[in-house]
Short mmCIF file of C-alpha atoms and ligand atoms in Angstrom, two decimals:
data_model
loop_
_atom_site.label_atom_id
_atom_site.label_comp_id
_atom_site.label_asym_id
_atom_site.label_seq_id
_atom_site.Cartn_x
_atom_site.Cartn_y
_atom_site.Cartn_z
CA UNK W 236 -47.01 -49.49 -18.12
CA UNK W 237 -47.34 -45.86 -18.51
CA UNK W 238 -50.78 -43.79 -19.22
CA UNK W 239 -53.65 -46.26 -20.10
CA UNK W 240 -55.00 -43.07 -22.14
CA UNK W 241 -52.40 -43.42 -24.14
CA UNK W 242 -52.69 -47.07 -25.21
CA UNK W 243 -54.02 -47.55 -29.00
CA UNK W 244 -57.73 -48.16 -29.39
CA UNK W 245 -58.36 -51.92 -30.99
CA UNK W 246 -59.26 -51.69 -33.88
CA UNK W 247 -62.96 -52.35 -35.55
CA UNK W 248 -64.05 -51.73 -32.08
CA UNK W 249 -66.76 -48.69 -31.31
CA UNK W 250 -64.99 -46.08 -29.10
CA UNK W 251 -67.18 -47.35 -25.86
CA UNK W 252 -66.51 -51.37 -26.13
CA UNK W 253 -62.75 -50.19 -26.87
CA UNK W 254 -62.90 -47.84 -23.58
CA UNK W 255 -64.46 -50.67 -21.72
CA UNK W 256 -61.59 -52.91 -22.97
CA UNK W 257 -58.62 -50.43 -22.05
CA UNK W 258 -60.37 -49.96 -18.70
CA UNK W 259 -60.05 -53.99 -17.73
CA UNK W 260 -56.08 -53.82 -18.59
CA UNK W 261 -55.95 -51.01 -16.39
CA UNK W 262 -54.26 -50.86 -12.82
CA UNK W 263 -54.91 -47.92 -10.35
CA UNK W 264 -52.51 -47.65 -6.91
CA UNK W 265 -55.35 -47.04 -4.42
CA UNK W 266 -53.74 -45.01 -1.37
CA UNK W 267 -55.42 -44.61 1.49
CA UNK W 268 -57.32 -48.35 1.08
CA UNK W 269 -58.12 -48.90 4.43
CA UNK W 270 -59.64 -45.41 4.82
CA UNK W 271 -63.27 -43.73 4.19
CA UNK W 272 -62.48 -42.90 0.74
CA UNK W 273 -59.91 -45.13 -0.05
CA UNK W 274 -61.96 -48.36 1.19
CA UNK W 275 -64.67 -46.93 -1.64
CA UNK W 276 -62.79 -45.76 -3.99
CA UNK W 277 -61.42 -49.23 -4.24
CA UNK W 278 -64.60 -51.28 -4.30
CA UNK W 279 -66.03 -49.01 -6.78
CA UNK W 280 -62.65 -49.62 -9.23
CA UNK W 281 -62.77 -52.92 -8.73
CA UNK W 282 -66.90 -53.00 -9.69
CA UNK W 283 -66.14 -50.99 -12.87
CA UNK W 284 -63.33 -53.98 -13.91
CA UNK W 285 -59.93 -52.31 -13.03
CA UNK W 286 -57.41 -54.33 -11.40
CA UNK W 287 -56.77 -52.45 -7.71
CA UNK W 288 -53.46 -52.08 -5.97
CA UNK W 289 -54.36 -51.54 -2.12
CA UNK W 290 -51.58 -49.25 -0.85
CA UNK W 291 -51.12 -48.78 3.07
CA UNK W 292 -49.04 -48.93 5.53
CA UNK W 293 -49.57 -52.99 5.77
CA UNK W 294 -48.96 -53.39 2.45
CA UNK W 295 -45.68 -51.92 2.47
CA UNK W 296 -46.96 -47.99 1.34
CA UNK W 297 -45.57 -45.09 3.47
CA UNK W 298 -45.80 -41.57 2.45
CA UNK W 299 -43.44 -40.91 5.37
CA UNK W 300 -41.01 -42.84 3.74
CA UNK W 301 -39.95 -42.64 -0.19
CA UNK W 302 -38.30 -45.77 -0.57
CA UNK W 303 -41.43 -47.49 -0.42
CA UNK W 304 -43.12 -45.70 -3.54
CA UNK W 305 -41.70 -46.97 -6.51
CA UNK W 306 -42.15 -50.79 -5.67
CA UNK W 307 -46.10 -49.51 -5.30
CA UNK W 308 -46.66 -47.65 -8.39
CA UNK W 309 -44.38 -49.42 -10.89
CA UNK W 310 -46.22 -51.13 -13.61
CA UNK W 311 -49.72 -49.39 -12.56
CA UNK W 312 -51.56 -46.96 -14.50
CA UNK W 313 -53.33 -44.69 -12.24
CA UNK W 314 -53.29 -43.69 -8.80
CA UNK W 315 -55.67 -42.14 -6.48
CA UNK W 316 -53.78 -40.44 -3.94
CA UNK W 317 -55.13 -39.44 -0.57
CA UNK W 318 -52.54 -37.57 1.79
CA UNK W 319 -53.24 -38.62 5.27
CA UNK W 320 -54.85 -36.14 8.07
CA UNK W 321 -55.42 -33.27 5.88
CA UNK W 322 -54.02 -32.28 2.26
CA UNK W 323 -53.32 -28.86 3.15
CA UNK W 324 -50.43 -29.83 5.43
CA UNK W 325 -47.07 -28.42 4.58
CA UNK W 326 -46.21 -32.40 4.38
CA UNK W 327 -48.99 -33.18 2.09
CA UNK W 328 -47.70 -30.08 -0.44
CA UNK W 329 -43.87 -31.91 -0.10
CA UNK W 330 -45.31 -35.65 -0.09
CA UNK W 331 -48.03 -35.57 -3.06
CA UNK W 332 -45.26 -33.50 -5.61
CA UNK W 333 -42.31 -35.82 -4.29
CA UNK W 334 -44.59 -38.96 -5.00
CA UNK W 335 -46.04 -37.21 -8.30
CA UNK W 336 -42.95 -36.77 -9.90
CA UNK W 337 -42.17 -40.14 -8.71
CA UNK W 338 -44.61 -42.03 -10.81
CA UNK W 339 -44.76 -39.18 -13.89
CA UNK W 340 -41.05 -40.75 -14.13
CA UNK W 341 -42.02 -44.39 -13.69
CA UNK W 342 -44.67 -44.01 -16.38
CA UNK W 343 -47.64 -43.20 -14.37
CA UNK W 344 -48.98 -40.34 -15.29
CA UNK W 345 -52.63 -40.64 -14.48
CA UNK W 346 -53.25 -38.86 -10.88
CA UNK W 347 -56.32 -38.07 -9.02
CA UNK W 348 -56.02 -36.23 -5.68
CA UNK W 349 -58.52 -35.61 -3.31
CA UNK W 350 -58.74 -32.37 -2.41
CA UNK W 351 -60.56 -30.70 0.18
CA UNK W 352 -63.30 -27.79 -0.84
CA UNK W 353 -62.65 -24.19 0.13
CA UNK W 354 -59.61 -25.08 1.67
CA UNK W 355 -56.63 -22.31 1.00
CA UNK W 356 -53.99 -24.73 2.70
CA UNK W 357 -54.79 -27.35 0.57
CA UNK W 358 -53.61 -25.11 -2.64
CA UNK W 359 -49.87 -25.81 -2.44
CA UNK W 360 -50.35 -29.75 -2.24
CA UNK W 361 -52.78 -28.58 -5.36
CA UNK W 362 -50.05 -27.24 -7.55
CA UNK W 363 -47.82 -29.50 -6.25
CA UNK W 364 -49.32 -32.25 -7.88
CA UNK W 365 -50.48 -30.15 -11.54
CA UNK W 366 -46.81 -29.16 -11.57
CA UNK W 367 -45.43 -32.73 -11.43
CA UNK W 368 -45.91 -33.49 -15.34
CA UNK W 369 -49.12 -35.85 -14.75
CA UNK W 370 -51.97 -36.12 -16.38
CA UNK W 371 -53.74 -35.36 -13.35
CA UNK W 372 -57.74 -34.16 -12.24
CA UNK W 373 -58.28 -32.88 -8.44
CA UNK W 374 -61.41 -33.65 -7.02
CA UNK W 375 -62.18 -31.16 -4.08
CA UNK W 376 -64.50 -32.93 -1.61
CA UNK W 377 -66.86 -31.17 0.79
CA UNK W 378 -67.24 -32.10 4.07
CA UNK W 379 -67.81 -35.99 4.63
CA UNK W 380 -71.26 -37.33 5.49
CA UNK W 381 -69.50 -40.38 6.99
CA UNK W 382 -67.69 -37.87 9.40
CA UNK W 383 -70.69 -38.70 11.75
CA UNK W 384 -70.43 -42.30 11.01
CA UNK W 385 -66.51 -43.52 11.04
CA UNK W 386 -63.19 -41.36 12.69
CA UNK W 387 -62.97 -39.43 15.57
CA UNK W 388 -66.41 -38.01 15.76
CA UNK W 389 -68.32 -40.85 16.07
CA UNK W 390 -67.41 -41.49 19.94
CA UNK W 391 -69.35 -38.17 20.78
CA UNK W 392 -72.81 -38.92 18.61
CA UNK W 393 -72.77 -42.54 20.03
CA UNK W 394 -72.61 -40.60 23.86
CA UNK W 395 -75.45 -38.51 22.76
CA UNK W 396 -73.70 -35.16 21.96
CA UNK W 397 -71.59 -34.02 19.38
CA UNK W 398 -69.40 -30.88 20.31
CA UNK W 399 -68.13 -29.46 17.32
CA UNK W 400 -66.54 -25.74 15.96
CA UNK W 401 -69.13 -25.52 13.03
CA UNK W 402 -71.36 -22.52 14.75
CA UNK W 403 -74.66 -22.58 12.90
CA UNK W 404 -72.72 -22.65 9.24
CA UNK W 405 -74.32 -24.80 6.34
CA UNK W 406 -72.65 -27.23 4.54
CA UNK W 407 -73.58 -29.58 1.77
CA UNK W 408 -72.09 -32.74 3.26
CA UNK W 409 -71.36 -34.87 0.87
CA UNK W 410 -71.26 -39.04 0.36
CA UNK W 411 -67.85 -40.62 0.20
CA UNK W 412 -69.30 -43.41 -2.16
CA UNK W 413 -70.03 -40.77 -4.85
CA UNK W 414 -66.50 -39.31 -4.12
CA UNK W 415 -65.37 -43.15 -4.90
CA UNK W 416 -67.82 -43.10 -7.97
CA UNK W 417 -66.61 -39.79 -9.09
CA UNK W 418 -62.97 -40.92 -9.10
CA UNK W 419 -63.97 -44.36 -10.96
CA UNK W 420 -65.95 -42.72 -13.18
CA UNK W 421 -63.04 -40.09 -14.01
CA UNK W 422 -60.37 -42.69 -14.21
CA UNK W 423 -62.33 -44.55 -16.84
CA UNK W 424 -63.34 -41.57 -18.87
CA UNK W 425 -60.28 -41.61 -21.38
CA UNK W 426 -58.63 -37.92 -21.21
CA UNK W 427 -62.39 -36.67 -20.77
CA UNK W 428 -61.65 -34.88 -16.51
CA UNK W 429 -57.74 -34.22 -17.28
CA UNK W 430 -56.78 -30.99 -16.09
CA UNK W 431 -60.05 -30.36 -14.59
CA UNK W 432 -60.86 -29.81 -10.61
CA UNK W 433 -64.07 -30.73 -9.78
CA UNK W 434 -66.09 -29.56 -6.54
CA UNK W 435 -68.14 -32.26 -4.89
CA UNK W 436 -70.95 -31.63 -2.95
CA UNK W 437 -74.60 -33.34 -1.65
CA UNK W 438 -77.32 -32.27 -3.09
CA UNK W 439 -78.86 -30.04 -0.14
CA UNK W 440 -77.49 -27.77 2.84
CA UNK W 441 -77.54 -28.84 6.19
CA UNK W 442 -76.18 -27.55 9.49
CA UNK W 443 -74.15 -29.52 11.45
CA UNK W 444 -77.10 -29.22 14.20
CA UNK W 445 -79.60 -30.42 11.00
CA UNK W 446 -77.74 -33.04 10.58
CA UNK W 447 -77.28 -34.30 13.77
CA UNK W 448 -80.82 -33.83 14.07
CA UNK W 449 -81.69 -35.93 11.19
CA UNK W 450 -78.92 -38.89 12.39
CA UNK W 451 -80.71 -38.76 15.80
CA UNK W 452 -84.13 -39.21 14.07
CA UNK W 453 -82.74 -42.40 12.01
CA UNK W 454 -80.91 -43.76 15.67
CA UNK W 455 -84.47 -43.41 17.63
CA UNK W 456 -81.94 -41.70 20.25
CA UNK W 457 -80.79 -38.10 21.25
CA UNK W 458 -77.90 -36.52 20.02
CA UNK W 459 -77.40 -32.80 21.02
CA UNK W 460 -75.26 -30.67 18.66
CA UNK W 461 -72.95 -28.52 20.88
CA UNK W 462 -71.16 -25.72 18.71
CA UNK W 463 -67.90 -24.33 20.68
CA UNK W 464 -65.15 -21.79 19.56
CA UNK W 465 -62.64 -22.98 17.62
CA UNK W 466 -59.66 -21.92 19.93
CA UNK W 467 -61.55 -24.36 22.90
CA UNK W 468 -62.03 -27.53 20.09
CA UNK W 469 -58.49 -27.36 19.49
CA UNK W 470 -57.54 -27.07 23.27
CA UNK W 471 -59.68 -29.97 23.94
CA UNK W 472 -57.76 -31.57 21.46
CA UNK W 473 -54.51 -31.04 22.47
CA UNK W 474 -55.50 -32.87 25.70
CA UNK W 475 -56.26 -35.89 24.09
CA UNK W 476 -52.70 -35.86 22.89
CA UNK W 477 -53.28 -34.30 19.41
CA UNK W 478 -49.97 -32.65 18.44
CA UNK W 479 -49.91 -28.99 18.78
CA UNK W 480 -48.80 -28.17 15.35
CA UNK W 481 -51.10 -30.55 14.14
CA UNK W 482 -54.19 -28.40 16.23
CA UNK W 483 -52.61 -25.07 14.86
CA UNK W 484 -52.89 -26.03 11.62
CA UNK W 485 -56.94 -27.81 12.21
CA UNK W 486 -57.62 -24.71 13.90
CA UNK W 487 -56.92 -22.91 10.71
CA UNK W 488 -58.54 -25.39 8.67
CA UNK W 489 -61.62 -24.96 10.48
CA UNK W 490 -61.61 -21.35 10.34
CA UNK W 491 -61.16 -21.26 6.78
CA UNK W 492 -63.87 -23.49 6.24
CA UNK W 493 -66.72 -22.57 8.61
CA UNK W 494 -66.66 -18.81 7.01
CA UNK W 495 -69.76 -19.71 4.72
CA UNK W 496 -67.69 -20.46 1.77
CA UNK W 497 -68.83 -23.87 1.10
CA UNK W 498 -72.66 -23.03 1.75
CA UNK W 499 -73.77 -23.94 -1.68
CA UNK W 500 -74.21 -26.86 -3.24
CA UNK W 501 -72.41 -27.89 -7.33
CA UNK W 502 -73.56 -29.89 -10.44
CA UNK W 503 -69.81 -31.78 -10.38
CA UNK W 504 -71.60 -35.28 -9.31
CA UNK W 505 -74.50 -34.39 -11.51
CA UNK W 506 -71.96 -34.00 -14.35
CA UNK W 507 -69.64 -36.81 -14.39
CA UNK W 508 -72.18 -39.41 -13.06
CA UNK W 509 -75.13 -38.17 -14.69
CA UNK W 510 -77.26 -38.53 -11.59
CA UNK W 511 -77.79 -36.84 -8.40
CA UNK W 512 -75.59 -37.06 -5.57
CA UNK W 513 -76.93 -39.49 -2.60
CA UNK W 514 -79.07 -37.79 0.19
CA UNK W 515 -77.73 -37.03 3.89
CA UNK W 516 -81.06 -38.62 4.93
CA UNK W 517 -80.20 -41.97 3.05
CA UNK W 518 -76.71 -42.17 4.31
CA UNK W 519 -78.07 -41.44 7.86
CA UNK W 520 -80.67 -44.14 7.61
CA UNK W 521 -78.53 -46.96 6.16
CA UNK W 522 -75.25 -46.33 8.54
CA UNK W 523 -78.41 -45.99 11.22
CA UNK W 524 -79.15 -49.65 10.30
CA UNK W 525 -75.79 -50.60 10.32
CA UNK W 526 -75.17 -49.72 13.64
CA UNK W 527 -73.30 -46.90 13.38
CA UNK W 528 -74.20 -45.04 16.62
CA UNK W 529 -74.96 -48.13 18.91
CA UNK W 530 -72.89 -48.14 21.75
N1 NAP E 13 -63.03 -35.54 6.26
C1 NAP E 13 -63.49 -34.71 5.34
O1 NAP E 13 -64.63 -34.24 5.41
C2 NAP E 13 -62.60 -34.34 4.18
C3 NAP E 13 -63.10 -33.53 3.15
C4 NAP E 13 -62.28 -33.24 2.05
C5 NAP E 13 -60.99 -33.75 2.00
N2 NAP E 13 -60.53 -34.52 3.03
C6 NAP E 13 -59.15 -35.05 2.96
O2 NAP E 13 -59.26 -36.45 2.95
C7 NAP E 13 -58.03 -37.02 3.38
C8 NAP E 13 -58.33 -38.14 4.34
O3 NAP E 13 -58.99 -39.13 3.59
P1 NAP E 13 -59.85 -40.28 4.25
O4 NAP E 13 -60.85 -39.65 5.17
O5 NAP E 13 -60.30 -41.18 3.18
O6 NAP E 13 -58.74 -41.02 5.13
P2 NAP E 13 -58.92 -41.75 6.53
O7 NAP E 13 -60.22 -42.47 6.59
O8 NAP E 13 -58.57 -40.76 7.59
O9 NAP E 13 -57.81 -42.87 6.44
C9 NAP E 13 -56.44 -42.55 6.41
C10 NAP E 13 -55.77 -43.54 5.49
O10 NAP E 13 -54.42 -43.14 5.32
C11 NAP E 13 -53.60 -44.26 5.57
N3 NAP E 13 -52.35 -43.79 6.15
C12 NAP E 13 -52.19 -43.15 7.34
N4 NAP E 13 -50.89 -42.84 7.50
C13 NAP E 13 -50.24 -43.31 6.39
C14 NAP E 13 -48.89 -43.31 5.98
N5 NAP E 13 -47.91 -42.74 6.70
N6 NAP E 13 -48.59 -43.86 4.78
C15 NAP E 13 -49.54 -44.46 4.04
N7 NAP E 13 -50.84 -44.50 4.37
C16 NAP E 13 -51.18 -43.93 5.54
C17 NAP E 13 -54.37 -45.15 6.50
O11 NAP E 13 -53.99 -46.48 6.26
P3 NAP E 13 -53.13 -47.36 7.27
O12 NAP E 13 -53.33 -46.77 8.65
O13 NAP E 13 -53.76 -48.70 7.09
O14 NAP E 13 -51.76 -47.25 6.75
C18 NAP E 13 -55.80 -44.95 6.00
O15 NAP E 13 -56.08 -45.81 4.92
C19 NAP E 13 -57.22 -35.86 3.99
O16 NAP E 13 -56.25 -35.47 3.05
C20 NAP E 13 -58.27 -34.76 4.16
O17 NAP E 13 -57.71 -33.46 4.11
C21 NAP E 13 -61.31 -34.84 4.10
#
């Protein structure tokens, strides 16, 4: 119950075997555990010894619907919470303070949101959640590298082309393990990342046509990078059924990021894991061998 920070160090212990033993009495609600960083963020928990609550829709977990919170977070320590589609949705801003204030009152006051990097929209779901009474760290992710590899992009590299609204704009895509290793790693730090937003990032800038360059080298086959206007992704979108308040706001989203904001790369993964991030060029060659762009 309640913060694990909280709980008395045992006594005659050094401070690191007594961090290691709070840390395996410690249960983290895991939302978004069937996603790309959930699905990590779990595994990487559960590697560093802390008991994982999976929360998703099959498991009962609904941030559409309220009455399906407590019965997820009571008893746990932590939570990582992910707001589905994008954080800086008008319903993450409502659904991450509703749900924060939720388990602040049940006693669990550790929180770690991801966050998206250089993202305006995503402020209000931001202060929603450091507003709520928690004990809580954001962690502002960069673009994914597994983007190319898992969700809605992938059906366009395996075809050969990937048409996308990123112009010629770099980015420092970053690895959702070391997200997952960043939140572990935070979440098992004592009070250490509390109040702190961190900015993840790769270690190296890469335009989306660099990168699909680099994926097509580690396929042996030919993906094209098309860039398009913004205003035509989103119409393209809308005719595969995508809500159009849903496109308004990506539109946005896109605009905001692809201004050159994110175009540099931060120490954050240096700093709380003490080494460097993972290359693009490793992800691309493992999720290569995994199959990732076989049709
Ligand atoms: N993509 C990027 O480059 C990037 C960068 C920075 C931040 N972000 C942020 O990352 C978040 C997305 O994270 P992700 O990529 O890890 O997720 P994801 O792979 O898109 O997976 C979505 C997860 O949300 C769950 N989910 C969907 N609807 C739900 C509902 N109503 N109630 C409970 N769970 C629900 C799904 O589980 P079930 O379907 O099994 O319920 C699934 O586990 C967004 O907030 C986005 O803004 C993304």
């Amino acid at each position: 119950m309640g913060c694990w920070g909280a709980r008395p160090l045992t006594g005659g212990m050094t401070d690191k075997a007594a961090e290691t033993a709070n840390t395996q009495r410690m249960t983290v609600v895991v939302t978004g555990a069937s996603g790309r960083t959930g699905s990590r963020v779990a595994e990487a928990a559960r590697g560093a010894g802390l008991t994982v609550r999976a929360a998703s829709r099959a498991r009962g977990f609904d941030w559409e619907d309220p009455t399906t919170w407590a019965q997820t977070l009571r008893d746990a320590d932590a939570a990582y919470l992910m707001y589905p589609s994008d954080v800086g949705s008008p319903a993450a801003a409502e659904g991450v303070g509703a749900l924060a204030r939720e388990a602040v009152g049940l006693g669990v006051r550790r929180l770690v949101l991801l966050s998206a990097r250089g993202e305006d929209q995503a402020l209000p779901t931001e202060a929603a959640l450091t507003s709520s009474g928690a004990d809580w760290t954001i962690v502002r992710a960069t673009w994914f590298s597994q983007n190319f590899s898992e969700g809605p992009l992938v059906e366009g590299m395996v075809h050969g082309e990937l048409v996308f609204p990123a112009g010629e704009v770099k980015e420092p895509f970053v690895d959702v393990r070391d997200i997952a290793d960043v939140v572990t790693a935070v979440l098992t730090s004592g009070d250490r990342y509390v109040g702190r937003t961190l900015e993840l990032t790769g270690p190296r800038l890469l335009s989306w046509r660099e990168a699909v360059a680099e994926i097509s080298e580690a396929a042996g086959s030919t993906i094209t990078y098309t860039p398009v206007p913004t205003r035509a992704y989103g119409q393209a979108l809308t005719g595969f059924g995508v809500p159009a308040e849903e496109v308004e706001l990506l539109i946005e989203v896109f605009d905001t990021l692809m201004d050159g904001r994110n175009a540099h790369v931060t120490g954050d993964v240096r700093e709380v894991l003490g080494r460097e991030p993972r290359d693009f060029a490793d992800f691309a060659r493992e999720a290569a061998a995994a199959g990732a762009w076989k049709a």
